Short mmCIF file of C-alpha atoms and ligand atoms in Angstrom, two decimals:
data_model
loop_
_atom_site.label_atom_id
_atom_site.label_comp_id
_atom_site.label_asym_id
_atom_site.label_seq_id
_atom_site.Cartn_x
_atom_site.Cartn_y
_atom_site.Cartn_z
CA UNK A 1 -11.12 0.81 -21.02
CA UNK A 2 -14.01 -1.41 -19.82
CA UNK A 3 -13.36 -4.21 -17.89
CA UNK A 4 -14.96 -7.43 -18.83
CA UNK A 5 -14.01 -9.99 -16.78
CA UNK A 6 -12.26 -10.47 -13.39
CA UNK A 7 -10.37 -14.18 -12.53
CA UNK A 8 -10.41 -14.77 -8.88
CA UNK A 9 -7.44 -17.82 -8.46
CA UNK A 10 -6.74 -19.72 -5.18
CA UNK A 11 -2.96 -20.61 -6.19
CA UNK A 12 -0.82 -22.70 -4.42
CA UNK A 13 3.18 -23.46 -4.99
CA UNK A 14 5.30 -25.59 -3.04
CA UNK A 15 8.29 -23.86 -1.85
CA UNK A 16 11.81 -24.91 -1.35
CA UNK A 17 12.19 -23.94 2.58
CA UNK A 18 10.04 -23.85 5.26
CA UNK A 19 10.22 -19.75 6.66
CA UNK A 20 9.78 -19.42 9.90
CA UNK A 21 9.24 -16.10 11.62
CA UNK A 22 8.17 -14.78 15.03
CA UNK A 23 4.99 -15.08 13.80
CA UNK A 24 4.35 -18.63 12.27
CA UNK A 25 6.04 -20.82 9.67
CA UNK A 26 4.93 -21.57 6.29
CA UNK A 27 5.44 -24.53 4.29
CA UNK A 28 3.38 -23.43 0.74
CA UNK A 29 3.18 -20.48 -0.87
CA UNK A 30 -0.74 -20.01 -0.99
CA UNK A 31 -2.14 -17.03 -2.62
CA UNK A 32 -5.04 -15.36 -4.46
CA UNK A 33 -4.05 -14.07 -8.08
CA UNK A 34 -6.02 -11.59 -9.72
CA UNK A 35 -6.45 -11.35 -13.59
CA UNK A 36 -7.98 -8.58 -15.36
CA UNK A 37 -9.40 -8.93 -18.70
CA UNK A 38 -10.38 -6.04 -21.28
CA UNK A 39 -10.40 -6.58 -25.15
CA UNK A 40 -8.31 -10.08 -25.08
CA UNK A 41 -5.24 -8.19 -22.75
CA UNK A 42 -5.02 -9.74 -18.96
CA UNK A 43 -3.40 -7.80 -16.12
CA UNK A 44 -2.19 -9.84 -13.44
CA UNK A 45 -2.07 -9.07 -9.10
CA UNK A 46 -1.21 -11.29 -6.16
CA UNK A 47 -2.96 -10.83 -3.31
CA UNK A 48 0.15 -10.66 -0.48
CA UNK A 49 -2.87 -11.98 2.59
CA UNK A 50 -1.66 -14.95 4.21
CA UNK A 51 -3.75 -17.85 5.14
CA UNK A 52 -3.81 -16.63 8.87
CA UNK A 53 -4.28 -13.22 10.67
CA UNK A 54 -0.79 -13.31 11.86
CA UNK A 55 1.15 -10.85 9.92
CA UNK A 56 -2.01 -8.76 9.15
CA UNK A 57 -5.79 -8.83 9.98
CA UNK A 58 -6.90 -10.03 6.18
CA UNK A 59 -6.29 -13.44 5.10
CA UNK A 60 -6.75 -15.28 2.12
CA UNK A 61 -10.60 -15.81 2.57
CA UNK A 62 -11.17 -12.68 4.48
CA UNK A 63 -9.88 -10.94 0.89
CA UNK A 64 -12.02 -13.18 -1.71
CA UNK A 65 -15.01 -11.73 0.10
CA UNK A 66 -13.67 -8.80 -0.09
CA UNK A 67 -12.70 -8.94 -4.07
CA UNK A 68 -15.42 -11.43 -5.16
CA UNK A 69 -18.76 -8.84 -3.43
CA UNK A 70 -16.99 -5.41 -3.26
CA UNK A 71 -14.20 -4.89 -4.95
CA UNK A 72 -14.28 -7.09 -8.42
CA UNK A 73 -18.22 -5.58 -8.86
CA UNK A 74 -16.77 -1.64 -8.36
CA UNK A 75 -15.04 -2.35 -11.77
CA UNK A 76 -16.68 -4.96 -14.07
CA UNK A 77 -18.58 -3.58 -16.77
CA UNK A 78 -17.07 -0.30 -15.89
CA UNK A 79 -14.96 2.35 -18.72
CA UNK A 80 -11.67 2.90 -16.22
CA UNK A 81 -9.94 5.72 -17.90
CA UNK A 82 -6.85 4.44 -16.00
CA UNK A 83 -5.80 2.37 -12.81
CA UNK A 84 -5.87 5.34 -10.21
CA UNK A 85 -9.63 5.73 -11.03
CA UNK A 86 -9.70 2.15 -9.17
CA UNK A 87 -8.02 3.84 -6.18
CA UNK A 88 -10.88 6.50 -5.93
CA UNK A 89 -13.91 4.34 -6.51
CA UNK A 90 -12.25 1.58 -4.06
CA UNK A 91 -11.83 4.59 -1.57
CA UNK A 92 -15.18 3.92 0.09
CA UNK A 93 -14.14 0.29 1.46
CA UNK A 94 -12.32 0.59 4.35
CA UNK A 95 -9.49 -1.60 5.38
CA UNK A 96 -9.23 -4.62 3.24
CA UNK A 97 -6.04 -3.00 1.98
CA UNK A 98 -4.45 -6.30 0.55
CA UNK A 99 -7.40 -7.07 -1.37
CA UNK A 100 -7.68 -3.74 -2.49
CA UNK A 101 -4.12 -4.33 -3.44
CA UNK A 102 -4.27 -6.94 -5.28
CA UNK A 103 -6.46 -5.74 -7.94
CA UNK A 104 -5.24 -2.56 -8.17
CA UNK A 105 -2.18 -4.31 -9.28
CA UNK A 106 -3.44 -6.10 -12.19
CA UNK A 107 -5.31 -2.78 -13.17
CA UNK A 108 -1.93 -1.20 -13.67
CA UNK A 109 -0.49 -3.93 -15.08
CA UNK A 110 -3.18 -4.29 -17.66
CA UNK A 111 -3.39 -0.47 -18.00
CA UNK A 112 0.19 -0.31 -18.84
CA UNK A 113 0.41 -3.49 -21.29
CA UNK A 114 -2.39 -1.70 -23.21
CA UNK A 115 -0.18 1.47 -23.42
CA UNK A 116 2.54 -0.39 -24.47
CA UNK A 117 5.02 0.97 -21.69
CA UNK A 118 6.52 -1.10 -18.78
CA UNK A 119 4.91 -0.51 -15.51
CA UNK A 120 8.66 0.69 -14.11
CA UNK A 121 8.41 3.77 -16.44
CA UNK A 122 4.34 4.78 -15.65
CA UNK A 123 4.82 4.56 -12.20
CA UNK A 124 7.82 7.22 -12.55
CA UNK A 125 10.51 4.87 -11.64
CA UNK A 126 13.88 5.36 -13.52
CA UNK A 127 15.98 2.24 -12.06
CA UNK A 128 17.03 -0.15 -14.71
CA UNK A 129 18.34 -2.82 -12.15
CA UNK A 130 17.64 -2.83 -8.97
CA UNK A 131 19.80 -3.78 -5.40
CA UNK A 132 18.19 -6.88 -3.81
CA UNK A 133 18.76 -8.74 -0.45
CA UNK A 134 17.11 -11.34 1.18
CA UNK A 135 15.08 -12.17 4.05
CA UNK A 136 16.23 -15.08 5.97
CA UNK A 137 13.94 -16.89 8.45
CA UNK A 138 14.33 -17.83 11.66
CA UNK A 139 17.25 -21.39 12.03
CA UNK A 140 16.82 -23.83 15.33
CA UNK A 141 20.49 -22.30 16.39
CA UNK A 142 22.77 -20.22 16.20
CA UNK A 143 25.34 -22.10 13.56
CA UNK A 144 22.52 -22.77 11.64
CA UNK A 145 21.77 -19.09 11.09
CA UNK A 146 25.32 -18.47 10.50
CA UNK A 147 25.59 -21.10 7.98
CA UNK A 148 22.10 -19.61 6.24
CA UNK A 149 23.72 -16.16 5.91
CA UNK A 150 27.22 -17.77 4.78
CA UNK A 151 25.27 -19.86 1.90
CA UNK A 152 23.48 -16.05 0.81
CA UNK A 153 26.69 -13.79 0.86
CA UNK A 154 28.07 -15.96 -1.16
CA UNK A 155 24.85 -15.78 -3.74
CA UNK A 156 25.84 -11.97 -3.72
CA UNK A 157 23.14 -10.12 -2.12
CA UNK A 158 23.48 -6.83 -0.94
CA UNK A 159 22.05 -7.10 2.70
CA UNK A 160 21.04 -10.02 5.21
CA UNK A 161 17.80 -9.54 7.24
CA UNK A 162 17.48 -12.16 9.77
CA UNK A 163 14.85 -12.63 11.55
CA UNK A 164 14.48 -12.61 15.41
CA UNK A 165 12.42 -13.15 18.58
CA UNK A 166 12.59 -13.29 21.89
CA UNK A 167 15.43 -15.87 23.07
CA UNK A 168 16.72 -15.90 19.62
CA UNK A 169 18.07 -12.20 19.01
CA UNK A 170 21.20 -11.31 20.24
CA UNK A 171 22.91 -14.43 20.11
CA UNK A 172 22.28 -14.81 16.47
CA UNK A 173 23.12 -11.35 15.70
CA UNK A 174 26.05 -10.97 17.19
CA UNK A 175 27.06 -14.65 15.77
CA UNK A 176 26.42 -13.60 12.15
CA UNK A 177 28.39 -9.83 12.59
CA UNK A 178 31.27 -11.40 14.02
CA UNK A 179 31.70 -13.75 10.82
CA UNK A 180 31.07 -10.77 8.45
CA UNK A 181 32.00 -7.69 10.25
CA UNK A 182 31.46 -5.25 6.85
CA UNK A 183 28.12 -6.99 5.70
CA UNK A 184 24.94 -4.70 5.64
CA UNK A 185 22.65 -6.61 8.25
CA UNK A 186 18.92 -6.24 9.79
CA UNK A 187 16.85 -7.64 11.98
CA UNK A 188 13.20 -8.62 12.27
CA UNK A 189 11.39 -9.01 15.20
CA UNK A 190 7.94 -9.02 13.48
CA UNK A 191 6.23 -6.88 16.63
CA UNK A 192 7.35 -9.80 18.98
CA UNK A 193 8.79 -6.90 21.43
CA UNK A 194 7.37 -4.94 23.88
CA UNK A 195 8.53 -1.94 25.86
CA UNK A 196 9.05 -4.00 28.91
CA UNK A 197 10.79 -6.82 26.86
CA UNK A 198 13.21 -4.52 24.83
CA UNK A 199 16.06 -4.97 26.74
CA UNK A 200 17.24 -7.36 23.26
CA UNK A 201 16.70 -4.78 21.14
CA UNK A 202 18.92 -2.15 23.09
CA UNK A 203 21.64 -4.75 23.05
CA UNK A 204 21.61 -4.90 19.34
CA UNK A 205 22.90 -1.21 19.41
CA UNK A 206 26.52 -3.16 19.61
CA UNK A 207 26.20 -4.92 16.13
CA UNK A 208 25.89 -2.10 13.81
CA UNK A 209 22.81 -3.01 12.10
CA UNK A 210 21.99 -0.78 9.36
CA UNK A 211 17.75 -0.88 11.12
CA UNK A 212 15.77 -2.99 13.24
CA UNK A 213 12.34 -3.87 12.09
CA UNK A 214 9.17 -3.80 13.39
CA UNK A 215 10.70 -4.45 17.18
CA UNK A 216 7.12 -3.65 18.48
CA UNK A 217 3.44 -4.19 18.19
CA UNK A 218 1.59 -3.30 14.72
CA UNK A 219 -0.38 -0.66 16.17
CA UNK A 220 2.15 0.80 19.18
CA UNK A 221 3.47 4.02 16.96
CA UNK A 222 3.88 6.37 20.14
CA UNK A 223 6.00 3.07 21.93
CA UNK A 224 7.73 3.07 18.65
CA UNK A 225 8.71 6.97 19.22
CA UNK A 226 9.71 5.91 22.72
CA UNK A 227 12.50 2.63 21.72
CA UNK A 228 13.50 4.76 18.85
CA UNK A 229 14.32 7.32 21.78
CA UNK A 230 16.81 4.98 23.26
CA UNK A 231 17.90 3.14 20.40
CA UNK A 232 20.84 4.51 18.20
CA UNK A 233 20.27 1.81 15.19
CA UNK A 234 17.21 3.31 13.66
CA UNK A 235 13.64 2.00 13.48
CA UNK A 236 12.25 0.27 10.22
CA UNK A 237 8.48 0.14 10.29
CA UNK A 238 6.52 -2.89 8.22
CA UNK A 239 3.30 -4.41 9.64
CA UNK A 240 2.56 -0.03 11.09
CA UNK A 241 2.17 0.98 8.32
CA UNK A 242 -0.80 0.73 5.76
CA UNK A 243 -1.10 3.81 4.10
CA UNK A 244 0.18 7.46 3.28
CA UNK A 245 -1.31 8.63 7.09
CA UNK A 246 0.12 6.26 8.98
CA UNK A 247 3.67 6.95 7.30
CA UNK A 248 3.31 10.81 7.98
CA UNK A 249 2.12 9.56 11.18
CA UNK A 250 4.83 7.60 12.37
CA UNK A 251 7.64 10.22 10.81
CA UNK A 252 6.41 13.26 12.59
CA UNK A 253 6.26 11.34 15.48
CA UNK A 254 9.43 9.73 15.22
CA UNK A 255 8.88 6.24 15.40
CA UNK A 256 10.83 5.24 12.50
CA UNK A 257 13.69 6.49 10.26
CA UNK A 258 13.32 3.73 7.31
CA UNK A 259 10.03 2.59 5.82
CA UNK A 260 9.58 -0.88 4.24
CA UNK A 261 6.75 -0.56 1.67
CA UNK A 262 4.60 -3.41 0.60
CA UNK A 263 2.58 -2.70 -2.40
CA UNK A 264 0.19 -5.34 -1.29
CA UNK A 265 0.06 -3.94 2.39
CA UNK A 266 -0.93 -0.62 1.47
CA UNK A 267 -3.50 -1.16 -0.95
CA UNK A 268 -1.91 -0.81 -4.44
CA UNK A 269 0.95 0.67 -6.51
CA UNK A 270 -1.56 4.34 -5.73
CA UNK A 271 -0.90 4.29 -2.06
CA UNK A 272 2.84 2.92 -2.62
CA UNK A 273 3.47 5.99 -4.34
CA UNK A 274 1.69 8.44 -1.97
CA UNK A 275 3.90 7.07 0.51
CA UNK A 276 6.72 7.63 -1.33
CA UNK A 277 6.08 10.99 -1.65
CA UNK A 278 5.85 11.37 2.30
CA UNK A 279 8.76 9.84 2.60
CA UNK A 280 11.10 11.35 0.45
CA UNK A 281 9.88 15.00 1.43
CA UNK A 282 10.73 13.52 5.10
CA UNK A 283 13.98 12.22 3.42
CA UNK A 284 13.29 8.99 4.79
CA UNK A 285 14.52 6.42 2.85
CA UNK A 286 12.81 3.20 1.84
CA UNK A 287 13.10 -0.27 0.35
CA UNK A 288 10.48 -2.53 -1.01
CA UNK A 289 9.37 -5.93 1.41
CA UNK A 290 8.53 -9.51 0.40
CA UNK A 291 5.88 -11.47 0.97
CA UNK A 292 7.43 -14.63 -0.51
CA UNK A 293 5.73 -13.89 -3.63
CA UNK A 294 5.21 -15.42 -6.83
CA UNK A 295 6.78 -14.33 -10.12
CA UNK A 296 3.77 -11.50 -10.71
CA UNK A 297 3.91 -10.12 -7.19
CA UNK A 298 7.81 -10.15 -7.51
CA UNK A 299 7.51 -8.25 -10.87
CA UNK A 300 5.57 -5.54 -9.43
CA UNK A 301 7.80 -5.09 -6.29
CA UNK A 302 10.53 -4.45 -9.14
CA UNK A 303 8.65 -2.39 -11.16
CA UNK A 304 7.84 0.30 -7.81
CA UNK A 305 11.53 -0.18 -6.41
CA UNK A 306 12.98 1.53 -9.47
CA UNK A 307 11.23 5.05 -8.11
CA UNK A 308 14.14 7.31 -6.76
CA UNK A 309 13.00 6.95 -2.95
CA UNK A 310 13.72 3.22 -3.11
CA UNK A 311 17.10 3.67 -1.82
CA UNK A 312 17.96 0.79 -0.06
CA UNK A 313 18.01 -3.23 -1.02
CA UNK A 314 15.07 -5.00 -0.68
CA UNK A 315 13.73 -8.36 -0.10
CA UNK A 316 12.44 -8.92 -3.87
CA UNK A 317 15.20 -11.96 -4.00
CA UNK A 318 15.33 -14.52 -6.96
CA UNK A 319 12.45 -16.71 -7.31
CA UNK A 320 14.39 -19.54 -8.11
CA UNK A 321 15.52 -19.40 -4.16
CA UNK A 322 11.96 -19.98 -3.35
CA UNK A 323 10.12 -21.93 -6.16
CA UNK A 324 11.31 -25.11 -8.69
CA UNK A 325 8.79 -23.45 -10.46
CA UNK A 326 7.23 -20.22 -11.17
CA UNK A 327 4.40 -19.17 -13.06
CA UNK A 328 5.67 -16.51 -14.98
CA UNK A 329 8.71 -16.18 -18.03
CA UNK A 330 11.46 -15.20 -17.72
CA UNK A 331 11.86 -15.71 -13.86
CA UNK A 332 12.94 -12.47 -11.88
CA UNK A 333 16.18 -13.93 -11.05
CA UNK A 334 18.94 -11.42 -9.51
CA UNK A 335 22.77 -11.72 -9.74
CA UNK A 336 25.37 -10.45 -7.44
CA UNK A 337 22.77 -8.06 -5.81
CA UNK A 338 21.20 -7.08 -8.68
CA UNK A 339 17.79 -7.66 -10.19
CA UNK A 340 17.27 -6.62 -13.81
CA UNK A 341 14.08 -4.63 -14.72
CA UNK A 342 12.11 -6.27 -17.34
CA UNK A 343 11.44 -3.89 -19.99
CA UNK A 344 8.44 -5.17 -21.39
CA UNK A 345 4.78 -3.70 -21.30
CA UNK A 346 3.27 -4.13 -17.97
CA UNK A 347 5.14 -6.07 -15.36
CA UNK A 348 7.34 -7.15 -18.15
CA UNK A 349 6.91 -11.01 -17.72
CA UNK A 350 4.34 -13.71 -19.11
CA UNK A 351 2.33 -16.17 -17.60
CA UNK A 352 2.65 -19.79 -18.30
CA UNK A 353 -0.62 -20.84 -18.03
CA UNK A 354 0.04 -24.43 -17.95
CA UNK A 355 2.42 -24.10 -14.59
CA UNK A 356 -0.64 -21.76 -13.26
CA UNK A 357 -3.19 -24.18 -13.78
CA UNK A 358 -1.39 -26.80 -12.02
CA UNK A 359 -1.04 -24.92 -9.61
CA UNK A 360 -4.49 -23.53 -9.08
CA UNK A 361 -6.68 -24.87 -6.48
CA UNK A 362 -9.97 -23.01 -6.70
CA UNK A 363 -10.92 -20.58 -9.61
CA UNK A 364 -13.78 -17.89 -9.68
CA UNK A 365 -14.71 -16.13 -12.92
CA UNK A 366 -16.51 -12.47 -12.76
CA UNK A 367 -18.06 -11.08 -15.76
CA UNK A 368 -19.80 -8.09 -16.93
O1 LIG B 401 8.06 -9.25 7.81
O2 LIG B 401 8.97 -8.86 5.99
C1 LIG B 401 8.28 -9.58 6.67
C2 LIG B 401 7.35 -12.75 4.75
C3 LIG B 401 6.03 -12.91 5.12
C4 LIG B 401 5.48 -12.02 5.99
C5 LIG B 401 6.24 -10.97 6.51
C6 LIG B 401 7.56 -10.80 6.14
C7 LIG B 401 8.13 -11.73 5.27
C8 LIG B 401 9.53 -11.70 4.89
C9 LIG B 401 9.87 -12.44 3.63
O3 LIG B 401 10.39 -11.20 5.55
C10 LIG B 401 10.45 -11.62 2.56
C11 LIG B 401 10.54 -12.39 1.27
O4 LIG B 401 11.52 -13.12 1.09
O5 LIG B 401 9.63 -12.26 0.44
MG1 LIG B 402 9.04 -7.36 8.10
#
């Protein structure tokens, strides 16, 4: 299929909550969105980079360079015979996995709508609804983040992640467990740990935690191996891991006993599924992360969590809890837990290009 033109959007939605992590806090929802076009069919990516380096070394301008001079020109004018043909020819630019990502997304979402098949089914997956909870950032005290996880139970999801950092960890973990002894609960300390500071995190053995996440620094795997030594909860790695090798990596060393998979942080649905591979011959289980997405980035995170090794509830809540408005139809919306897959070609939902261009701050068209 040759690809004709490329749309480079800089989107940006208000959303409902400010989310506030050890990291940063964000107010808007600003994004690059990728469209594909061959023969009058548009496949559609989100590009998960933030505006900052905070989470991750790309950001939202670091990634139109990257899509607008390397990436966008490997495929226009080009006959793809299918989206992991991207994956190879993008194999020569290093890093730059985000932008990488994001238009390997809407190459396998255009792929697929041109097939006629729903991106759930050509990735492999077999889920038909998938378990969802949600990610809940961090509250000025302790009630507050009770309250917050009171409000979510109550929406039905199937596990709370709150978030933590130092001086606001065990206090609000062992707050929200004693109000709902049963419920399925994480952490997040978004690498604000260090060996020296863990102390927290070995406290948090009490509370029965089903993982804590990323306790330590994005690149520390070996002091990874080391907490996880200590530690009886088990070790969820995010921000570590950006590929296949760095999931082997961090299994055969031991530095983590969940995986959260990104499709965005990894590079595309390609490297999502290479890692899922890894994982489930490790039988390490995994569960797809957020990036407070959009309706398309949301779609795709559905579409790869309905592969087998997705065995645990994700972040991919409904985008109603984030947005007035989305850009797609219908709205990936989940009920008690549960988040229907959309069975339509490609990522199974449309865009309203009115709400988009609202929306749309910047746009850059790339043709043949
Ligand atoms: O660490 O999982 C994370 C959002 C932005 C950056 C990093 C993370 C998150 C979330 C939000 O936790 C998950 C979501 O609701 O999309
Ligand atoms: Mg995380």
């Amino acid at each position: 299929m040759r690809i004709e033109k490329v749309v480079l959007r800089l989107v940006e939605m208000p959303l409902k909550f400010r989310f506030r992590t050890s990291f940063g806090e964000t107010a808007a929802k600003r994004f690059l969105l990728v469209e594909a076009i061959s023969e009058g069919i548009s496949g559609w990516g989100e590009c998960v980079a933030e505006d900052g380096p905070f989470y991750s070394p790309e950001t939202t301008d670091s990634a139109r360079s990257a899509l607008s001079r390397f990436l966008i020109p490997l495929v226009l004018g080009r006959d793809l015979p299918d989206a992991p043909a991207f994956d190879r020819l993008a194999d020569r630019v290093r890093g730059n996995r985000m932008a990488k990502g994001a238009l390997e997304a809407a190459l396998r979402d255009l792929f697929a709508r041109v097939d006629g098949v729903s991106l759930a089914r050509n990735l492999g997956g077999t889920r038909t609804v998938i378990e969802v909870g949600v990610s809940l950032g961090l509250q000025p005290t302790v009630e507050a983040t009770v309250e917050n996880v009171r409000r979510h139970v109550a929406q039905g999801y199937r596990r709370i992640k709150v978030k933590i950092e130092p001086g606001a960890d065990v206090d609000r973990v062992a707050a929200v467990r004693e109000a709902f002894p049963d419920l399925p609960l994480t952490a997040d300390a978004n690498a604000a740990y260090t060996l020296e500071t863990s102390e927290p995190l070995l406290a948090l053995d009490a509370f029965g935690l089903d993982y804590i996440e990323q306790p330590l620094h994005h690149e520390d795997l070996v002091d990874h191996a080391r907490l996880a030594g200590r530690l009886s909860t088990p070790i969820c790695l995010d921000e570590s891991i950006r590929s296949s090798a760095d999931a082997a990596a961090a299994i055969s060393l031991g530095a983590c006993r969940v995986l959260n998979v990104k499709i965005g942080r990894v590079g595309g649905h390609g490297e999502a599924l290479r890692i899922h591979d890894v994982a489930s011959a490790a039988g390490v289980p995994l569960w797809c992360g957020g990036m407070l997405e959009s309706g398309v980035g949301r779609a795709h995170n559905i579409a790869a969590a309905t592969l087998p090794g997705f065995t645990k509830p994700g972040d991919t809540s409904s985008s109603s809890r984030y947005f007035e408005e989305d850009i797609v139809e219908p709205r990936p919306e989940a009920a008690d837990g549960l988040m229907p897959v959309p069975e339509g070609p490609g990522i199974g939902v449309e865009i309203r290009r009115d709400v988009l261009a609202r929306f749309t701050l910047e746009t850059l068209e790339l043709s043949a």
